[in-house]
């Protein structure tokens, strides 16, 4: 309402971090009429040539799309993404097996990180009540007054006052520093022994080297590789290996021997020279999992995105969860009529269990894939999921489907998944018991006469047992 908007313009909100979640949050908050100021430590990536750092492309799925849709960005982002309707599982022998994600409409999108970040910054900047400040690095802030201190482009320190600070400054958040000084603030971080490295698979004869509308996966237990398509007909392949394995590969020959053994089909698609160039260009990057609680401090500050919950990338949900943070916060602002003293605690109460659940799910996937998942197991599990879901669509919904294609709260998806596993286990047990009983019955019935006495006695004893009559 205009009255509310008039009131809002008085609320000054500082968004720390102009990455994916900070960019989207700026759109949400500006759309609501707040006076939004974004502070980003890096330069404006829209002027920079290339953006080094994290993954070059990402899987965008339902949760992230719903958040983008709320600020009118979904169509633009989706139009620049490439749909992946199925996984393409690459076996060691080079065989490729597609497994659909679900019904026709269920697909995930490969989107370019840099382009997404640029689009979000441009969309935020389009609001008259938004200002973007680049080359501004948050040094610290005062929880009582809300005064922030930034290191500006000229190397001098600048203070800034806000009614609300939204910390979207990533896994190594400076905003979060103040939280760590508070009593009853829980914090944990875990580095996993795997690192990741990005390799580019060039086009072949002017077209994609592999089928583009798939999430390509080479599951090799300890080693995994995935490939997501880009608009320029390249694939960005991410190789996940323990750091100690990366350290063993120091020469081109060692690299080729490794790829011959585990990812042989990909060698002609990369080309030996490209593979060697990309592999030795940058060191493998670390992956950290961060959990904390609560996500707010007083009614002054709220953490969202990786600043609140950095997840290992084995579910393709980090950005989607961060985008959903923005949507949940917006929903609670509506619920409590923007009364921050109620909104911030409610946001932590509602969102922390879900952000912790996706942290745990991503780590579970990592451990499960590292331990069990080769291509045969991957295919078996996903076929089983799809068959059970086909015959009992309302009873059995694969966990990946709940996480990726619905907005089922992450922690509720885990509860339902555990219940489903119990149903499946008991179902299999019952099936086993019935078939054993059936087999025994047929055995007893058709065994030649002379030897049936003892078996008959046994059979009657079995039938008289209590547990048979339940
Ligand atoms: C290899 C890999 C693959 C991934 N794949 C996927 C995927 O497929 N799907 C998915 O959903 N997610 C994926 N993710 C996760 C996703 O990248 C993150 O969840 C997402 O980038 C989080 O966004 P964010 O804005 O919270 O943090 P970031 O993207 O880290 O942005 C933080 C911003 O804050 C700025 N900043 C930092 N400190 C300060 C400071 N002191 N002052 C001012 N600014 C500051 C930084 O410069 C940066 O611009 C992947 C991550 C990795 C590492
Ligand atoms: C970027 C992105 C988007 N989604 N996923 C993803 C993750 C896990 C999956 O299943 C786990 C599983 C398979 C088999 C048995 C148990 C669990 C599936 C699936 O079901 O297709 C898809 C990824 C991804 C990210 C990193 C690696 Cl290493 C990877 F392989 C895929």
Coordinates of C-alpha atoms and ligand atoms in Angstrom, one line a residue:
X1 CA 0.0 0.0 0.0
X2 CA 1.3 3.5 -0.7
X3 CA 1.0 4.4 3.1
X4 CA 3.3 1.4 3.9
X5 CA 5.6 2.3 1.1
X6 CA 5.9 5.9 2.3
X7 CA 6.7 4.6 5.7
X8 CA 9.2 2.1 4.2
X9 CA 11.3 4.6 2.4
X10 CA 12.4 5.7 5.9
X11 CA 13.9 2.2 6.4
X12 CA 17.5 2.1 5.4
X13 CA 18.8 -1.4 4.6
X14 CA 22.4 -2.2 3.9
X15 CA 23.1 -5.4 1.9
X16 CA 26.7 -6.6 2.5
X17 CA 27.8 -8.6 -0.5
X18 CA 26.8 -8.1 -4.1
X19 CA 27.1 -11.8 -5.1
X20 CA 24.2 -14.0 -6.2
X21 CA 22.1 -13.8 -2.9
X22 CA 23.0 -10.1 -2.2
X23 CA 22.0 -9.2 -5.7
X24 CA 18.7 -11.0 -5.4
X25 CA 18.0 -9.7 -1.9
X26 CA 18.6 -6.1 -3.1
X27 CA 15.8 -6.7 -5.7
X28 CA 13.4 -8.1 -3.0
X29 CA 14.1 -5.3 -0.5
X30 CA 14.0 -2.5 -3.2
X31 CA 10.7 -3.9 -4.5
X32 CA 9.3 -3.6 -1.0
X33 CA 10.2 0.1 -1.0
X34 CA 13.2 0.0 1.4
X35 CA 16.1 2.3 0.8
X36 CA 18.7 -0.2 -0.2
X37 CA 22.4 0.3 -0.3
X38 CA 24.6 -2.6 -1.5
X39 CA 28.3 -2.9 -0.6
X40 CA 30.4 -5.2 -2.6
X41 CA 34.1 -5.7 -1.9
X42 CA 35.0 -6.6 -5.5
X43 CA 34.9 -4.4 -8.5
X44 CA 31.7 -4.2 -10.6
X45 CA 31.8 -7.5 -12.4
X46 CA 29.8 -6.0 -15.3
X47 CA 32.9 -4.0 -16.2
X48 CA 35.4 -6.8 -15.4
X49 CA 36.5 -9.1 -18.2
X50 CA 36.4 -12.5 -16.5
X51 CA 35.3 -13.5 -13.0
X52 CA 37.6 -16.1 -11.4
X53 CA 36.7 -18.0 -8.3
X54 CA 33.8 -20.4 -7.8
X55 CA 32.0 -22.6 -10.3
X56 CA 31.5 -21.1 -13.8
X57 CA 28.0 -22.4 -14.1
X58 CA 25.4 -23.7 -11.6
X59 CA 22.2 -25.8 -11.5
X60 CA 19.2 -23.7 -10.9
X61 CA 16.1 -25.5 -9.8
X62 CA 12.6 -24.9 -8.4
X63 CA 13.4 -23.1 -5.2
X64 CA 15.7 -20.6 -6.9
X65 CA 13.3 -20.1 -9.7
X66 CA 10.4 -19.3 -7.4
X67 CA 12.5 -16.6 -5.7
X68 CA 13.6 -15.2 -9.1
X69 CA 9.9 -15.3 -10.2
X70 CA 8.9 -13.1 -7.2
X71 CA 11.0 -10.3 -8.4
X72 CA 10.1 -10.8 -12.1
X73 CA 13.5 -12.2 -13.0
X74 CA 12.7 -15.9 -13.7
X75 CA 11.9 -15.6 -17.4
X76 CA 15.1 -13.6 -18.2
X77 CA 17.3 -16.0 -16.2
X78 CA 15.6 -19.2 -17.6
X79 CA 15.9 -17.9 -21.2
X80 CA 19.7 -17.8 -20.6
X81 CA 19.8 -21.2 -19.1
X82 CA 20.1 -24.7 -20.7
X83 CA 17.5 -27.2 -19.5
X84 CA 18.9 -30.6 -18.2
X85 CA 16.0 -33.1 -18.4
X86 CA 18.0 -36.1 -17.2
X87 CA 21.2 -37.3 -15.8
X88 CA 23.6 -38.9 -18.3
X89 CA 25.6 -41.5 -16.3
X90 CA 29.0 -42.2 -17.9
X91 CA 30.2 -45.8 -17.0
X92 CA 33.9 -46.7 -16.9
X93 CA 33.5 -48.7 -20.2
X94 CA 32.2 -45.5 -21.9
X95 CA 28.5 -46.5 -22.0
X96 CA 26.2 -43.6 -21.4
X97 CA 22.8 -44.2 -19.6
X98 CA 20.2 -41.4 -19.4
X99 CA 17.9 -41.4 -16.4
X100 CA 15.1 -38.8 -16.5
X101 CA 14.6 -36.5 -13.5
X102 CA 10.9 -37.0 -13.6
X103 CA 7.9 -35.9 -15.5
X104 CA 8.3 -33.7 -18.6
X105 CA 8.2 -30.4 -16.7
X106 CA 10.8 -31.5 -14.2
X107 CA 14.2 -30.3 -15.3
X108 CA 17.1 -28.3 -13.8
X109 CA 18.8 -25.4 -15.6
X110 CA 22.5 -24.8 -16.2
X111 CA 23.0 -21.1 -15.8
X112 CA 26.2 -19.0 -16.1
X113 CA 27.3 -17.6 -12.7
X114 CA 28.8 -14.4 -14.0
X115 CA 25.8 -13.6 -16.2
X116 CA 23.3 -14.4 -13.4
X117 CA 25.2 -12.1 -11.0
X118 CA 25.3 -9.3 -13.6
X119 CA 21.6 -9.6 -14.3
X120 CA 20.7 -9.4 -10.6
X121 CA 22.9 -6.4 -10.0
X122 CA 21.4 -4.6 -13.1
X123 CA 17.9 -5.5 -11.9
X124 CA 18.7 -4.1 -8.4
X125 CA 20.2 -1.0 -9.8
X126 CA 17.1 -0.3 -11.9
X127 CA 15.1 0.5 -8.7
X128 CA 15.3 4.2 -7.9
X129 CA 15.6 3.4 -4.2
X130 CA 18.8 1.3 -4.6
X131 CA 22.4 2.3 -4.7
X132 CA 25.3 -0.1 -5.5
X133 CA 28.8 0.5 -4.0
X134 CA 31.7 -1.6 -5.4
X135 CA 35.2 -1.8 -4.0
X136 CA 33.7 -1.4 -0.5
X137 CA 34.8 -4.1 1.9
X138 CA 33.0 -4.4 5.3
X139 CA 35.6 -4.4 8.1
X140 CA 33.3 -4.5 11.1
X141 CA 29.9 -3.3 12.4
X142 CA 28.5 -2.2 15.8
X143 CA 25.5 -4.4 16.9
X144 CA 24.2 -1.7 19.2
X145 CA 24.2 1.3 16.7
X146 CA 24.2 -0.6 13.4
X147 CA 27.1 1.5 12.3
X148 CA 29.3 -0.3 9.7
X149 CA 32.9 0.4 8.8
X150 CA 34.0 -0.1 5.2
X151 CA 37.3 0.0 3.5
X152 CA 36.6 2.2 0.4
X153 CA 38.2 2.2 -3.1
X154 CA 40.6 4.9 -2.0
X155 CA 41.9 2.9 0.9
X156 CA 40.2 5.1 3.5
X157 CA 37.6 3.8 6.0
X158 CA 34.0 5.0 5.7
X159 CA 31.1 4.5 8.2
X160 CA 27.6 3.8 7.2
X161 CA 24.4 3.7 9.3
X162 CA 21.5 1.4 8.6
X163 CA 18.2 0.3 10.2
X164 CA 18.9 -3.3 9.0
X165 CA 22.0 -5.0 7.9
X166 CA 21.6 -8.0 5.6
X167 CA 24.8 -10.1 5.5
X168 CA 25.1 -11.8 2.1
X169 CA 28.9 -11.8 2.1
X170 CA 29.5 -15.5 1.6
X171 CA 31.0 -18.5 3.4
X172 CA 33.8 -16.3 4.9
X173 CA 31.4 -13.6 6.0
X174 CA 32.7 -10.5 7.7
X175 CA 29.2 -9.7 8.9
X176 CA 29.2 -12.9 10.8
X177 CA 32.2 -11.9 12.8
X178 CA 30.0 -9.9 15.3
X179 CA 27.8 -13.0 15.7
X180 CA 30.8 -15.0 16.8
X181 CA 31.3 -12.7 19.8
X182 CA 27.8 -13.2 21.1
X183 CA 26.9 -15.8 23.7
X184 CA 24.6 -18.7 22.6
X185 CA 25.6 -18.3 19.0
X186 CA 26.4 -21.7 17.6
X187 CA 28.9 -22.0 14.7
X188 CA 30.6 -24.9 13.0
X189 CA 32.6 -25.3 9.8
X190 CA 33.9 -28.4 8.1
X191 CA 36.4 -28.7 5.3
X192 CA 36.0 -31.9 3.3
X193 CA 39.1 -33.8 2.1
X194 CA 38.0 -33.4 -1.5
X195 CA 38.9 -30.5 -3.7
X196 CA 37.4 -29.4 -7.1
X197 CA 38.9 -28.2 -10.3
X198 CA 37.1 -26.9 -13.4
X199 CA 37.9 -28.1 -16.9
X200 CA 36.3 -26.7 -20.1
X201 CA 35.1 -29.2 -22.7
X202 CA 35.3 -27.2 -26.0
X203 CA 32.7 -27.5 -28.8
X204 CA 33.3 -30.2 -31.5
X205 CA 32.7 -29.2 -35.1
X206 CA 30.9 -26.1 -33.9
X207 CA 28.5 -28.0 -31.7
X208 CA 28.3 -29.4 -28.2
X209 CA 30.8 -32.3 -27.7
X210 CA 28.1 -34.2 -25.8
X211 CA 24.3 -34.1 -25.7
X212 CA 23.6 -30.7 -24.1
X213 CA 20.3 -31.2 -22.2
X214 CA 21.8 -33.5 -19.6
X215 CA 23.6 -33.2 -16.3
X216 CA 26.6 -35.5 -17.2
X217 CA 27.9 -37.5 -14.3
X218 CA 30.9 -39.8 -14.1
X219 CA 30.4 -41.4 -10.6
X220 CA 33.6 -43.2 -9.6
X221 CA 33.1 -43.4 -5.8
X222 CA 36.2 -41.5 -4.6
X223 CA 36.4 -39.6 -7.9
X224 CA 33.4 -37.8 -9.5
X225 CA 33.1 -35.6 -12.4
X226 CA 30.1 -33.6 -13.7
X227 CA 29.6 -31.5 -16.8
X228 CA 27.0 -28.7 -17.2
X229 CA 26.4 -27.1 -20.6
X230 CA 27.1 -23.5 -21.4
X231 CA 25.4 -21.2 -24.0
X232 CA 28.7 -21.0 -26.0
X233 CA 28.4 -24.8 -26.6
X234 CA 31.2 -25.6 -24.2
X235 CA 30.7 -27.7 -21.1
X236 CA 32.1 -26.7 -17.7
X237 CA 33.3 -30.0 -16.1
X238 CA 34.0 -30.1 -12.4
X239 CA 36.3 -32.8 -11.2
X240 CA 36.0 -33.7 -7.5
X241 CA 39.0 -35.6 -6.0
X242 CA 40.7 -35.9 -2.6
X243 CA 43.5 -33.2 -2.4
X244 CA 46.0 -36.0 -1.9
X245 CA 45.0 -37.4 -5.3
X246 CA 45.4 -34.0 -7.0
X247 CA 48.8 -33.8 -5.4
X248 CA 49.9 -37.2 -6.9
X249 CA 49.2 -35.9 -10.4
X250 CA 52.1 -33.6 -11.3
X251 CA 52.9 -34.5 -14.9
X252 CA 50.9 -34.7 -18.2
X253 CA 51.5 -38.4 -18.3
X254 CA 50.2 -39.0 -14.8
X255 CA 47.1 -37.0 -15.7
X256 CA 46.5 -39.0 -18.9
X257 CA 47.0 -42.3 -17.0
X258 CA 44.4 -41.1 -14.4
X259 CA 41.9 -40.1 -17.1
X260 CA 42.5 -43.3 -19.1
X261 CA 41.6 -45.3 -16.0
X262 CA 38.6 -43.4 -14.7
X263 CA 37.2 -41.0 -17.4
X264 CA 38.4 -42.5 -20.6
X265 CA 35.4 -41.5 -22.7
X266 CA 36.0 -37.8 -21.9
X267 CA 39.6 -37.6 -23.2
X268 CA 38.7 -37.2 -26.9
X269 CA 36.0 -34.8 -25.9
X270 CA 38.4 -32.5 -24.0
X271 CA 41.4 -33.0 -26.3
X272 CA 44.7 -34.0 -24.6
X273 CA 46.2 -30.4 -24.8
X274 CA 43.0 -28.7 -23.4
X275 CA 42.9 -31.3 -20.6
X276 CA 46.5 -30.7 -19.6
X277 CA 46.2 -26.9 -19.9
X278 CA 43.1 -26.7 -17.8
X279 CA 44.2 -29.3 -15.2
X280 CA 47.5 -27.6 -14.4
X281 CA 46.2 -24.0 -14.8
X282 CA 44.8 -23.5 -11.3
X283 CA 45.1 -25.5 -8.0
X284 CA 42.2 -27.5 -6.8
X285 CA 39.8 -25.4 -4.6
X286 CA 38.6 -26.3 -1.2
X287 CA 35.0 -27.0 -0.2
X288 CA 33.7 -25.9 3.2
X289 CA 30.4 -26.6 5.0
X290 CA 29.2 -23.8 7.4
X291 CA 26.3 -24.1 9.9
X292 CA 25.3 -21.5 12.4
X293 CA 22.4 -20.4 14.6
X294 CA 20.6 -18.1 15.0
X295 CA 20.8 -16.2 11.7
X296 CA 19.8 -12.9 13.2
X297 CA 21.4 -10.5 15.8
X298 CA 19.1 -8.2 17.8
X299 CA 16.7 -6.6 15.3
X300 CA 19.8 -5.2 13.5
X301 CA 21.2 -7.9 11.4
X302 CA 20.2 -11.0 9.4
X303 CA 22.5 -13.5 7.6
X304 CA 21.5 -15.1 4.3
X305 CA 23.0 -17.3 1.7
X306 CA 26.5 -18.8 2.2
X307 CA 27.1 -16.3 5.0
X308 CA 24.5 -18.3 7.0
X309 CA 24.9 -21.8 5.5
X310 CA 27.7 -22.8 3.2
X311 CA 27.0 -26.2 1.8
X312 CA 29.2 -28.7 -0.1
X313 CA 28.1 -28.7 -3.8
X314 CA 26.9 -32.3 -3.9
X315 CA 23.3 -31.5 -4.2
X316 CA 23.4 -28.4 -6.4
X317 CA 21.4 -26.5 -3.8
X318 CA 23.7 -23.8 -2.3
X319 CA 22.5 -20.9 -4.5
X320 CA 18.9 -22.3 -4.6
X321 CA 18.8 -22.4 -0.8
X322 CA 20.2 -18.9 -0.6
X323 CA 17.6 -17.6 -3.1
X324 CA 14.9 -19.4 -1.1
X325 CA 16.2 -17.5 2.0
X326 CA 15.3 -14.2 0.3
X327 CA 11.8 -15.5 -0.5
X328 CA 11.2 -16.8 3.1
X329 CA 12.4 -13.5 4.6
X330 CA 10.0 -11.6 2.2
X331 CA 7.1 -13.9 3.2
X332 CA 7.8 -13.3 6.9
X333 CA 8.1 -9.5 6.4
X334 CA 4.5 -9.7 5.0
X335 CA 3.4 -11.9 7.8
X336 CA 4.6 -9.5 10.5
X337 CA 3.9 -6.3 8.6
X338 CA 7.6 -5.5 8.5
X339 CA 8.0 -5.2 12.2
X340 CA 11.7 -6.2 12.4
X341 CA 11.6 -7.0 16.1
X342 CA 9.3 -9.8 15.2
X343 CA 10.5 -10.7 11.7
X344 CA 14.1 -11.4 12.5
X345 CA 13.6 -13.9 15.3
X346 CA 10.8 -15.6 13.3
X347 CA 13.1 -15.9 10.3
X348 CA 15.7 -17.7 12.4
X349 CA 13.0 -19.9 14.0
X350 CA 11.6 -20.9 10.6
X351 CA 14.7 -21.0 8.4
X352 CA 17.5 -22.4 10.6
X353 CA 16.1 -26.0 10.7
X354 CA 15.8 -26.0 6.9
X355 CA 19.2 -24.4 6.2
X356 CA 20.8 -27.0 8.6
X357 CA 18.9 -29.8 6.8
X358 CA 20.2 -28.9 3.4
X359 CA 23.7 -28.6 4.8
X360 CA 23.3 -32.1 6.2
X361 CA 21.7 -33.5 3.0
X362 CA 24.6 -32.1 0.8
X363 CA 27.2 -33.6 3.2
X364 CA 25.2 -36.9 3.2
X365 CA 25.2 -37.0 -0.6
X366 CA 28.9 -36.4 -0.6
X367 CA 29.6 -39.2 1.8
X368 CA 27.2 -41.6 0.1
X369 CA 28.5 -40.9 -3.4
X370 CA 32.1 -41.1 -2.2
X371 CA 31.5 -44.5 -0.5
X372 CA 29.0 -46.3 -2.7
X373 CA 28.2 -44.5 -5.9
X374 CA 29.7 -45.9 -9.1
X375 CA 27.7 -45.9 -12.3
X376 CA 26.0 -49.3 -11.6
X377 CA 24.9 -48.2 -8.2
X378 CA 23.8 -44.8 -9.4
X379 CA 21.7 -46.3 -12.1
X380 CA 20.2 -48.9 -9.8
X381 CA 19.2 -46.3 -7.1
X382 CA 17.7 -43.9 -9.6
X383 CA 15.8 -46.6 -11.5
X384 CA 14.5 -47.9 -8.1
X385 CA 13.4 -44.4 -7.1
X386 CA 11.7 -43.8 -10.4
X387 CA 9.9 -47.2 -10.4
X388 CA 8.6 -46.8 -6.8
X389 CA 7.5 -43.2 -7.6
X390 CA 5.7 -44.4 -10.8
X391 CA 3.7 -47.1 -8.9
X392 CA 3.1 -45.1 -5.7
X393 CA 3.4 -41.4 -6.8
X394 CA 1.8 -40.0 -3.7
X395 CA 3.5 -42.3 -1.2
X396 CA 7.1 -42.5 -2.6
X397 CA 8.6 -39.2 -3.7
X398 CA 12.4 -39.5 -4.3
X399 CA 14.3 -37.3 -1.9
X400 CA 16.1 -35.7 -4.9
X401 CA 12.7 -34.8 -6.4
X402 CA 11.4 -33.2 -3.1
X403 CA 14.6 -31.2 -2.8
X404 CA 15.0 -30.2 -6.4
X405 CA 11.5 -29.9 -7.8
X406 CA 9.3 -28.8 -4.9
X407 CA 9.4 -26.2 -2.1
X408 CA 8.9 -28.8 0.5
X409 CA 10.7 -27.5 3.5
X410 CA 14.2 -29.1 3.5
X411 CA 13.8 -30.5 7.0
X412 CA 10.3 -31.9 6.2
X413 CA 11.7 -33.6 3.1
X414 CA 14.3 -35.3 5.4
X415 CA 11.5 -36.5 7.7
X416 CA 9.4 -37.8 4.8
X417 CA 12.4 -39.5 3.2
X418 CA 13.2 -41.3 6.5
X419 CA 9.5 -42.4 6.8
X420 CA 9.5 -43.6 3.1
X421 CA 12.7 -45.6 3.7
X422 CA 11.0 -47.3 6.6
X423 CA 7.9 -48.1 4.5
X424 CA 10.1 -49.5 1.8
X425 CA 12.2 -51.6 4.2
X426 CA 9.2 -53.0 5.9
X427 CA 7.5 -53.6 2.6
X428 CA 10.6 -55.5 1.4
X429 CA 10.6 -57.5 4.7
X430 CA 6.9 -58.4 4.4
X431 CA 7.5 -59.4 0.7
X432 CA 10.4 -61.6 1.9
X433 CA 8.4 -63.2 4.7
X434 CA 5.4 -63.8 2.4
X435 CA 7.5 -65.4 -0.3
X436 CA 9.4 -67.6 2.2
X437 CA 6.0 -68.7 3.7
X438 CA 4.7 -69.3 0.2
X439 CA 7.7 -71.3 -0.8
X440 CA 7.6 -73.3 2.3
X441 CA 3.9 -74.1 1.7
X442 CA 4.5 -75.2 -1.8
X443 CA 7.5 -77.3 -0.7
X444 CA 5.4 -79.0 2.0
X445 CA 2.5 -79.6 -0.4
X446 CA 4.5 -81.1 -3.2
X447 CA 7.2 -83.0 -1.4
X448 CA 6.8 -86.9 -2.0
X449 CA 4.5 -88.5 0.8
X450 CA 7.1 -90.6 2.8
X451 CA 9.1 -87.6 3.9
X452 CA 6.2 -85.2 4.7
X453 CA 5.5 -86.4 8.3
X454 CA 8.3 -84.4 10.0
X455 CA 7.8 -81.5 7.6
X456 CA 4.0 -81.6 8.2
X457 CA 4.6 -81.5 12.0
X458 CA 7.0 -78.6 11.5
X459 CA 4.5 -76.8 9.3
X460 CA 1.7 -77.2 11.9
X461 CA 4.0 -75.9 14.6
X462 CA 4.8 -72.9 12.4
X463 CA 1.1 -72.3 11.8
X464 CA 0.4 -72.5 15.5
X465 CA 3.1 -69.9 16.3
X466 CA 1.7 -66.7 17.6
X467 CA 3.5 -64.4 15.2
X468 CA 1.9 -66.1 12.2
X469 CA -1.6 -65.2 13.4
X470 CA -1.0 -61.4 13.9
Ligands
LIG1 C1 32.1 -25.8 -7.1 C2 30.8 -25.3 -6.7 C3 29.7 -25.7 -7.4 C4 28.4 -25.2 -7.0 N1 27.3 -25.5 -7.8 C5 26.1 -25.1 -7.4 C6 24.9 -25.5 -8.1 O1 25.0 -26.2 -9.1 N2 23.7 -25.0 -7.7 C7 23.6 -24.2 -6.6 O2 22.5 -23.8 -6.3 N3 24.7 -23.8 -5.9 C8 25.9 -24.2 -6.3 N4 27.0 -23.8 -5.6 C9 26.8 -22.9 -4.4 C10 26.7 -21.5 -4.8 O3 27.9 -21.1 -5.5 C11 26.7 -20.6 -3.5 O4 25.7 -21.1 -2.7 C12 26.3 -19.2 -3.9 O5 27.3 -18.6 -4.6 C13 26.1 -18.4 -2.6 O6 25.8 -17.1 -2.9 P1 26.1 -15.9 -1.9 O7 25.7 -14.6 -2.5 O8 25.5 -16.3 -0.6 O9 27.7 -16.0 -1.6 P2 28.8 -15.6 -2.7 O10 28.4 -16.0 -4.1 O11 30.1 -16.1 -2.1 O12 28.8 -14.0 -2.7 C14 29.3 -13.3 -1.6 C15 29.7 -11.9 -2.1 O13 30.1 -11.1 -1.0 C16 31.3 -10.4 -1.3 N5 32.0 -10.1 -0.1 C17 32.7 -11.1 0.7 N6 33.1 -10.5 1.8 C18 32.8 -9.1 1.8 C19 33.0 -8.0 2.6 N7 33.7 -8.1 3.7 N8 32.4 -6.8 2.3 C20 31.7 -6.7 1.1 N9 31.5 -7.7 0.3 C21 32.0 -8.9 0.6 C22 32.0 -11.3 -2.3 O14 32.9 -10.5 -3.1 C23 30.8 -11.9 -3.1 O15 30.5 -11.1 -4.2 C24 28.3 -24.3 -5.9 C25 29.4 -23.9 -5.2 C26 30.7 -24.4 -5.6 C27 31.9 -23.9 -4.8
LIG2 C1 25.2 -29.9 -9.7 C2 24.2 -30.9 -9.3 C3 22.8 -30.7 -9.4 N1 22.2 -31.9 -9.0 N2 23.2 -32.8 -8.6 C4 22.9 -34.1 -8.2 C5 23.5 -34.5 -7.0 C6 23.3 -35.8 -6.5 C7 22.5 -36.7 -7.3 O1 22.2 -38.0 -6.9 C8 23.0 -38.4 -5.7 C9 22.9 -39.8 -5.5 C10 23.0 -40.7 -6.6 C11 23.0 -42.0 -6.3 C12 22.7 -42.5 -5.0 C13 22.6 -41.6 -4.0 C14 22.7 -40.3 -4.2 C15 21.9 -36.2 -8.5 C16 20.9 -37.1 -9.3 O2 20.1 -37.7 -8.7 O3 21.1 -36.9 -10.5 C17 22.1 -34.9 -8.9 C18 24.4 -32.2 -8.9 C19 25.7 -32.8 -8.6 C20 26.7 -32.2 -7.9 C21 27.9 -32.9 -7.6 C22 28.1 -34.2 -8.1 CL1 29.6 -35.0 -7.8 C23 27.1 -34.8 -8.8 F1 27.3 -36.0 -9.2 C24 25.8 -34.1 -9.1

